[in-house]
Coordinates of C-alpha atoms and ligand atoms in Angstrom, one line a residue:
X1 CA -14.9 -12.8 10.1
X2 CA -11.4 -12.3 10.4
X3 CA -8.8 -14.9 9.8
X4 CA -5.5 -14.5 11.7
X5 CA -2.8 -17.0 11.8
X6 CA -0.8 -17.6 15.0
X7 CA 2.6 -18.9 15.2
X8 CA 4.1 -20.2 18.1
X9 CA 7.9 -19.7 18.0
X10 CA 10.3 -22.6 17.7
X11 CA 9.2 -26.3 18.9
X12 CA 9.9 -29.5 19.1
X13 CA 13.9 -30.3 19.0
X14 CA 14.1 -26.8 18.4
X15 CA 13.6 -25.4 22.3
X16 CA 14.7 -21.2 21.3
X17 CA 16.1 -19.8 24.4
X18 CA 16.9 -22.1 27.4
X19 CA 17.2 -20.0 30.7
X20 CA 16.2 -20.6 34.7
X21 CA 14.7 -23.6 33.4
X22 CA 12.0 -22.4 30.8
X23 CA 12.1 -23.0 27.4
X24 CA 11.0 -20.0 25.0
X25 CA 9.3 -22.6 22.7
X26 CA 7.0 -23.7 25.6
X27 CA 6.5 -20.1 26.9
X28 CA 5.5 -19.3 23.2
X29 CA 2.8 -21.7 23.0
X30 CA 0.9 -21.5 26.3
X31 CA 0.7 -17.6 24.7
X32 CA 0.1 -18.9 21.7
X33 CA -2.8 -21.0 23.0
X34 CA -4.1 -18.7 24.9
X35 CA -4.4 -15.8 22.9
X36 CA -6.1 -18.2 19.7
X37 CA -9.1 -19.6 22.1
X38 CA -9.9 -16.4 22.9
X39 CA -9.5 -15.3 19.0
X40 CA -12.1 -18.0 18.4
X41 CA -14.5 -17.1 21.3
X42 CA -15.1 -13.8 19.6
X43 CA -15.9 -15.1 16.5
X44 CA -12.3 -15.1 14.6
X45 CA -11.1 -17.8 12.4
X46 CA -7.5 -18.7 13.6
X47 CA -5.3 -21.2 12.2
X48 CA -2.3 -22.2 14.5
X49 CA 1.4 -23.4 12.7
X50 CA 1.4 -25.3 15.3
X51 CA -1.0 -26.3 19.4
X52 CA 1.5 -28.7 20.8
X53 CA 5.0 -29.0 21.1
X54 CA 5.9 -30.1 17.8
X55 CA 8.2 -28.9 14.9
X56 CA 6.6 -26.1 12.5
X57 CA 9.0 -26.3 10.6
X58 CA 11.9 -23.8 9.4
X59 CA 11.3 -19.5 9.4
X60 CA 11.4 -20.0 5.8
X61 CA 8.8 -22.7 5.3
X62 CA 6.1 -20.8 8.0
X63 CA 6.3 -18.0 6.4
X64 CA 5.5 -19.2 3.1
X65 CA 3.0 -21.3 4.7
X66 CA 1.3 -18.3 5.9
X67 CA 1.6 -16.7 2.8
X68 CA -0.3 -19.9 1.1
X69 CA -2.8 -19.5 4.0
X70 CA -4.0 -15.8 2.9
X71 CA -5.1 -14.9 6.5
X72 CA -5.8 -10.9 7.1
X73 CA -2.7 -10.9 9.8
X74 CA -0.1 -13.2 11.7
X75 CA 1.3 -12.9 14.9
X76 CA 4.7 -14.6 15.5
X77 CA 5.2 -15.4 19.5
X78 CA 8.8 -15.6 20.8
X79 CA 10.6 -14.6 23.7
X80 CA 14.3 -12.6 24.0
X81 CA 17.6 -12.5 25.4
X82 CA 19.0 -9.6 26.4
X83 CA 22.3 -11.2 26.6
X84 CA 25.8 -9.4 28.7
X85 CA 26.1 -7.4 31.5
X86 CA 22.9 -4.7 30.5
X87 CA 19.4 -6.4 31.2
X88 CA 16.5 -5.7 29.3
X89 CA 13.0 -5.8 30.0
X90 CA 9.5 -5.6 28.7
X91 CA 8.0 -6.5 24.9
X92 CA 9.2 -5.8 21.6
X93 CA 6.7 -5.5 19.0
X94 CA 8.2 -5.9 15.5
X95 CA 6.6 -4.7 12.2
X96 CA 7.4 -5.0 8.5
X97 CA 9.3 -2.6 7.7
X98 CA 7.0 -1.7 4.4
X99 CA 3.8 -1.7 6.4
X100 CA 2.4 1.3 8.4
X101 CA 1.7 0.9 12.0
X102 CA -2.0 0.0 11.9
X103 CA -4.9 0.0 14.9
X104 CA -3.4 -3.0 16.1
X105 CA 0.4 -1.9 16.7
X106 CA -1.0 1.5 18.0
X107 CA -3.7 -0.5 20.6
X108 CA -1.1 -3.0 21.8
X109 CA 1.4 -0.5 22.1
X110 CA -0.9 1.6 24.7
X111 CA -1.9 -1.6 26.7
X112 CA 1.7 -2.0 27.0
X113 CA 2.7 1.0 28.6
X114 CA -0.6 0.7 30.6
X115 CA 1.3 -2.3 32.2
X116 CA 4.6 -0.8 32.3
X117 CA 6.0 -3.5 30.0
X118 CA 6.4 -2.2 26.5
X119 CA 10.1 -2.3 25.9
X120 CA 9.9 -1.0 22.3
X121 CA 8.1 -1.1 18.8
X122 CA 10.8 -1.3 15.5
X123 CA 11.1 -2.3 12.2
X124 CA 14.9 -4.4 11.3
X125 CA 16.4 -4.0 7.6
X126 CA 18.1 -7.4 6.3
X127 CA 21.1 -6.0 4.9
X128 CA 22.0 -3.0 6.7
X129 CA 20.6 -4.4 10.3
X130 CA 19.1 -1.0 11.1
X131 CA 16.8 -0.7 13.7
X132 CA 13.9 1.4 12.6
X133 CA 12.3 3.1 15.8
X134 CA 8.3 3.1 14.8
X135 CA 7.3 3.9 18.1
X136 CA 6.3 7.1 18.3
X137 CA 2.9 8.2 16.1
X138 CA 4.9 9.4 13.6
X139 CA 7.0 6.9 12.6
X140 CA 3.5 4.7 12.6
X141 CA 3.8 5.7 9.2
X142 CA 5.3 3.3 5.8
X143 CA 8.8 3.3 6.5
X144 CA 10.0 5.1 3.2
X145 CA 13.3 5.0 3.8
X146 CA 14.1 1.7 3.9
X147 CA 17.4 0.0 1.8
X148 CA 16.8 -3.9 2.4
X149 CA 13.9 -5.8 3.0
X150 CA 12.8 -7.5 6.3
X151 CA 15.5 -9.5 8.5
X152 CA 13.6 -11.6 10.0
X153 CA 12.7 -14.7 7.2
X154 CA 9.4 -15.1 8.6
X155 CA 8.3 -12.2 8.0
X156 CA 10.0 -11.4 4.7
X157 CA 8.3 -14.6 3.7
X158 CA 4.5 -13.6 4.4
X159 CA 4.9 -10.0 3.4
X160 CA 6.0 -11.4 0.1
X161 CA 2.8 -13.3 -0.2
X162 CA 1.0 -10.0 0.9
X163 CA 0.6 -11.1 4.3
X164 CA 1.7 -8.6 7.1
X165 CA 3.2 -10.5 9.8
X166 CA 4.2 -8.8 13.1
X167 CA 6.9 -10.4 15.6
X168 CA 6.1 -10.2 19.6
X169 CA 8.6 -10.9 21.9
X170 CA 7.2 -10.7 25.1
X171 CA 10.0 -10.5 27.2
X172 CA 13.7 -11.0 28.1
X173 CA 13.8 -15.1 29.8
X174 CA 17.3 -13.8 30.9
X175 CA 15.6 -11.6 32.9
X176 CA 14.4 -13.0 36.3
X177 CA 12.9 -10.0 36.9
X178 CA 10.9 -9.8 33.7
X179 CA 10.2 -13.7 33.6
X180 CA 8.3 -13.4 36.9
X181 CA 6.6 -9.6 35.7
X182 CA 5.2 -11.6 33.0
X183 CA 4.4 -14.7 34.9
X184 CA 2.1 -11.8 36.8
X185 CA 0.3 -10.1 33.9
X186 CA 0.2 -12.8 31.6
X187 CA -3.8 -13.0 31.3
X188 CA -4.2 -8.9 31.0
X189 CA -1.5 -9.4 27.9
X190 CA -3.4 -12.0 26.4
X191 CA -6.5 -9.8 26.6
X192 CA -4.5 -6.7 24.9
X193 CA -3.4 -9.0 22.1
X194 CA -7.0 -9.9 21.8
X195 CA -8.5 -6.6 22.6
X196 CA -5.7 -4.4 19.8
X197 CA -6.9 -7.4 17.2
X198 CA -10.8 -6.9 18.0
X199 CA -10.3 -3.1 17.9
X200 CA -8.7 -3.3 14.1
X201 CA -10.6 -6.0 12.7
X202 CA -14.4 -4.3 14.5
X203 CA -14.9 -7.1 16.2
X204 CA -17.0 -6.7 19.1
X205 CA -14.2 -7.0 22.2
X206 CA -16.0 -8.1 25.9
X207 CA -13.4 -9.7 28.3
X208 CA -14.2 -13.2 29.0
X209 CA -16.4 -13.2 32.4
X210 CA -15.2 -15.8 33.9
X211 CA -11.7 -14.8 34.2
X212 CA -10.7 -13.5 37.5
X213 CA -8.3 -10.5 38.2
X214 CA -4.7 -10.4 37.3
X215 CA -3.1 -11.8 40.8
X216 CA -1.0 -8.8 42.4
X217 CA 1.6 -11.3 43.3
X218 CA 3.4 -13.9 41.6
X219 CA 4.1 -17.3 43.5
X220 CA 6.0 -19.9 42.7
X221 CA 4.9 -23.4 43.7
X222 CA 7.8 -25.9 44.0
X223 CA 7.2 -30.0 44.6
X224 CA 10.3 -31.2 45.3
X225 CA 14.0 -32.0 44.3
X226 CA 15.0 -35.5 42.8
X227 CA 17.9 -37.3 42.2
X228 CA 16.7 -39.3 39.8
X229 CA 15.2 -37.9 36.1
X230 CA 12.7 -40.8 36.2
X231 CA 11.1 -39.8 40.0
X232 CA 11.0 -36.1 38.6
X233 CA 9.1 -36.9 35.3
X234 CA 7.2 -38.8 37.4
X235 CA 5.8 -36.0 39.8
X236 CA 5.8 -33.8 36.9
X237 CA 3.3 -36.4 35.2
X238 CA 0.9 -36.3 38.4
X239 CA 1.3 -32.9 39.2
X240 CA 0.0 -32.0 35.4
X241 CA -2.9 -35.1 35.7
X242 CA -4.4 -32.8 38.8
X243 CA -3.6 -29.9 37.3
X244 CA -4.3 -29.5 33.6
X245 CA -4.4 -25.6 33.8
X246 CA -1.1 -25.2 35.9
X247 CA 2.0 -24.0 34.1
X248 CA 4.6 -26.7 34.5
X249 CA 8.0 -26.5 34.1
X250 CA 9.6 -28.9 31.7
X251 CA 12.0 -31.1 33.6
X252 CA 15.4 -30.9 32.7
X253 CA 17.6 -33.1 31.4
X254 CA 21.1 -31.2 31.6
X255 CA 20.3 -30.0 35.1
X256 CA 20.6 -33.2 36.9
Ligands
ZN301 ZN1 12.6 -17.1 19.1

């Protein structure tokens, strides 16, 4: 069977990008999660860097971890920041630079545009910082003309091991707009992860059956505002003991 490796971005002390109260390393492991138990329900072996909300250590050292784990792919979860004025939106799929665009970028990158949330797919040279468009099918193709290697380490790292590693960012947490699209399709992206993995490694694909539909509406459940830190961590605690499938937002400190 096919053995992926799935890296949850950031963790730990290291939170990634802090906006409207999420974390990117928290968002990057429920996906994370997700995405590995369905991996493993149809029939893949997946190693996770890391399941909980603990350090993996630096880009450097996962990458050569993966390297020194010899799976057939890796997928890197984060999330962006669009940063300024100029909002962006949607998912950004990144690929070595040296390796052509396979089944799986090709898959995801339809299911993307299915749900309207496919920002774009590239390639990103160390030394010049060129972006590499490899979205369109004929740009799918080895990258020949590339001057540097890969700019980001973690994937410079496993594709010097051999192992192609792609990046996902799945969308802008500077975004409200985008936070809350995602919040919406989250399951139906989990399953095009899955399904664009399946399709490339011939695994039999069947959507889980006891999922229900996407929800056509997003809603935000809110228990209350606290003056003190302690009260809040406390309803947090409860709210999590009742609810062990609910997303819940980390309480934060520097908001009191
Ligand atoms: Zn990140």
């Amino acid at each position: 069977m096919p053995f992926i490796v799935i890296d949850a971005g950031h963790g730990g002390w290291d939170k990634g990008v802090s906006c409207l109260g999420y974390h990117e390393k928290d968002i990057a492991l429920s996906m994370a999660n997700q995405v590995s138990r369905r991996l493993r329900e149809l029939g893949f072996t997946v190693k996770q860097l890391r399941d909980s909300d603990t350090d993996a250590g630096s880009a450097t050292n996962r990458g050569r971890a993966i390297a020194h784990l010899k799976p057939d792919f890796a997928l890197s979860f984060h999330v962006g920041a669009s940063g300024g004025a100029r909002k962006k939106q949607g998912s950004d799929i990144i690929v070595p630079i040296e390796k052509s665009c396979s089944k799986f970028e090709s898959s995801l990158h339809r299911c993307l545009e299915e749900l309207k949330f496919c920002h774009r797919v590239y390639s990103k040279e160390a030394r010049t910082q060129n972006i590499i468009n490899r979205s369109s099918t004929k740009d799918f193709r080895f990258a020949e003309s590339k001057e540097s290697p890969d700019y980001y380490t973690i994937m410079r790292e496993a594709w010097a091991g051999g192992i192609p590693l792609d990046i996902i960012e799945l969308f802008y947490l500077d975004n409200e707009e985008d936070l809350a699209k995602f919040f919406n399709l989250e399951e139906s992206y989990v399953e095009a992860v899955v399904k664009s993995l399946a399709l490339t490694f011939n695994v039999p694909y069947d959507r889980a059956s006891n999922r229900t539909a996407p929800a056509a509406s997003y809603y935000r459940v809110v228990c209350g505002a606290y003056d003190s830190l302690e009260e809040a961590r406390q309803v947090q605690a409860m709210v999590q003991k009742q609810f062990p499938n609910a997303w819940v937002q980390p309480v934060d400190e520097e908001r009191r």
